[in-house]
Amino acid sequence: MEHPAVIAHRGYAGVAPENTIQALTRAADRDETAMLEIDVQPAACGTPVVVHDERLEGTRDGRPLTDAAGLVWETP
């Protein structure tokens, strides 16, 4: 029996902020990762934004999308 395909949804959970280049790169570096998947939602102005939920309250793992100063997560 073949092993199921591993799809990295939003990147590598718990290692980097979801839906970031860092999260996707870390997931892609894993041998078992067969596919990467990100979420794109349209902003009110129509600009595509990489974010999982339609609302900007926070991430599924409880971390906010912004820090205390209101700055969006930045990747190196």
GROMACS .gro file of C-alpha atoms in nm:
model
   76
    1MET     CA    1   0.000   0.000   0.000
    2GLU     CA    2   0.130   0.345  -0.091
    3HIS     CA    3   0.165   0.612   0.174
    4PRO     CA    4  -0.082   0.900   0.149
    5ALA     CA    5   0.045   1.223  -0.007
    6VAL     CA    6   0.148   1.489   0.245
    7ILE     CA    7   0.010   1.830   0.148
    8ALA     CA    8   0.155   2.121   0.345
    9HIS     CA    9  -0.152   2.337   0.401
   10ARG     CA   10  -0.041   2.692   0.497
   11GLY     CA   11   0.318   2.568   0.526
   12TYR     CA   12   0.485   2.395   0.819
   13ALA     CA   13   0.253   2.431   1.121
   14GLY     CA   14   0.417   2.538   1.444
   15VAL     CA   15   0.752   2.610   1.280
   16ALA     CA   16   0.684   2.939   1.101
   17PRO     CA   17   0.391   3.180   1.067
   18GLU     CA   18   0.131   3.020   0.840
   19ASN     CA   19   0.112   3.114   0.472
   20THR     CA   20   0.460   3.272   0.470
   21ILE     CA   21   0.754   3.205   0.243
   22GLN     CA   22   0.942   3.071   0.545
   23ALA     CA   23   0.664   2.822   0.627
   24LEU     CA   24   0.640   2.699   0.269
   25THR     CA   25   1.018   2.672   0.232
   26ARG     CA   26   1.048   2.470   0.554
   27ALA     CA   27   0.766   2.239   0.440
   28ALA     CA   28   0.922   2.197   0.095
   29ASP     CA   29   1.251   2.095   0.257
   30ARG     CA   30   1.081   1.790   0.414
   31ASP     CA   31   1.116   1.474   0.205
   32GLU     CA   32   0.760   1.360   0.276
   33THR     CA   33   0.598   1.682   0.147
   34ALA     CA   34   0.436   1.608  -0.190
   35MET     CA   35   0.253   1.939  -0.239
   36LEU     CA   36   0.227   2.291  -0.096
   37GLU     CA   37  -0.103   2.475  -0.064
   38ILE     CA   38  -0.178   2.835   0.035
   39ASP     CA   39  -0.498   3.031   0.083
   40VAL     CA   40  -0.577   3.347  -0.111
   41GLN     CA   41  -0.867   3.573  -0.018
   42PRO     CA   42  -0.964   3.897  -0.194
   43ALA     CA   43  -0.934   4.216   0.012
   44ALA     CA   44  -1.224   4.463   0.001
   45CYS     CA   45  -1.041   4.652  -0.276
   46GLY     CA   46  -1.004   4.331  -0.477
   47THR     CA   47  -0.631   4.281  -0.414
   48PRO     CA   48  -0.548   3.915  -0.353
   49VAL     CA   49  -0.412   3.854  -0.002
   50VAL     CA   50  -0.249   3.533   0.123
   51VAL     CA   51  -0.449   3.458   0.439
   52HIS     CA   52  -0.649   3.152   0.547
   53ASP     CA   53  -0.965   3.304   0.685
   54GLU     CA   54  -1.200   3.561   0.539
   55ARG     CA   55  -1.174   3.756   0.866
   56LEU     CA   56  -0.852   3.907   1.005
   57GLU     CA   57  -0.899   3.812   1.371
   58GLY     CA   58  -0.603   3.575   1.390
   59THR     CA   59  -0.459   3.243   1.288
   60ARG     CA   60  -0.601   2.898   1.356
   61ASP     CA   61  -0.327   2.826   1.611
   62GLY     CA   62  -0.427   3.129   1.818
   63ARG     CA   63  -0.152   3.366   1.710
   64PRO     CA   64  -0.271   3.707   1.592
   65LEU     CA   65  -0.199   3.813   1.234
   66THR     CA   66  -0.031   4.126   1.364
   67ASP     CA   67   0.194   4.201   1.658
   68ALA     CA   68   0.109   4.440   1.945
   69ALA     CA   69   0.210   4.739   1.732
   70GLY     CA   70  -0.027   4.632   1.456
   71LEU     CA   71   0.252   4.531   1.220
   72VAL     CA   72   0.187   4.234   0.995
   73TRP     CA   73   0.419   3.931   1.025
   74GLU     CA   74   0.731   3.984   0.816
   75THR     CA   75   0.957   3.712   0.687
   76PRO     CA   76   1.333   3.743   0.647
   0.00000   0.00000   0.00000
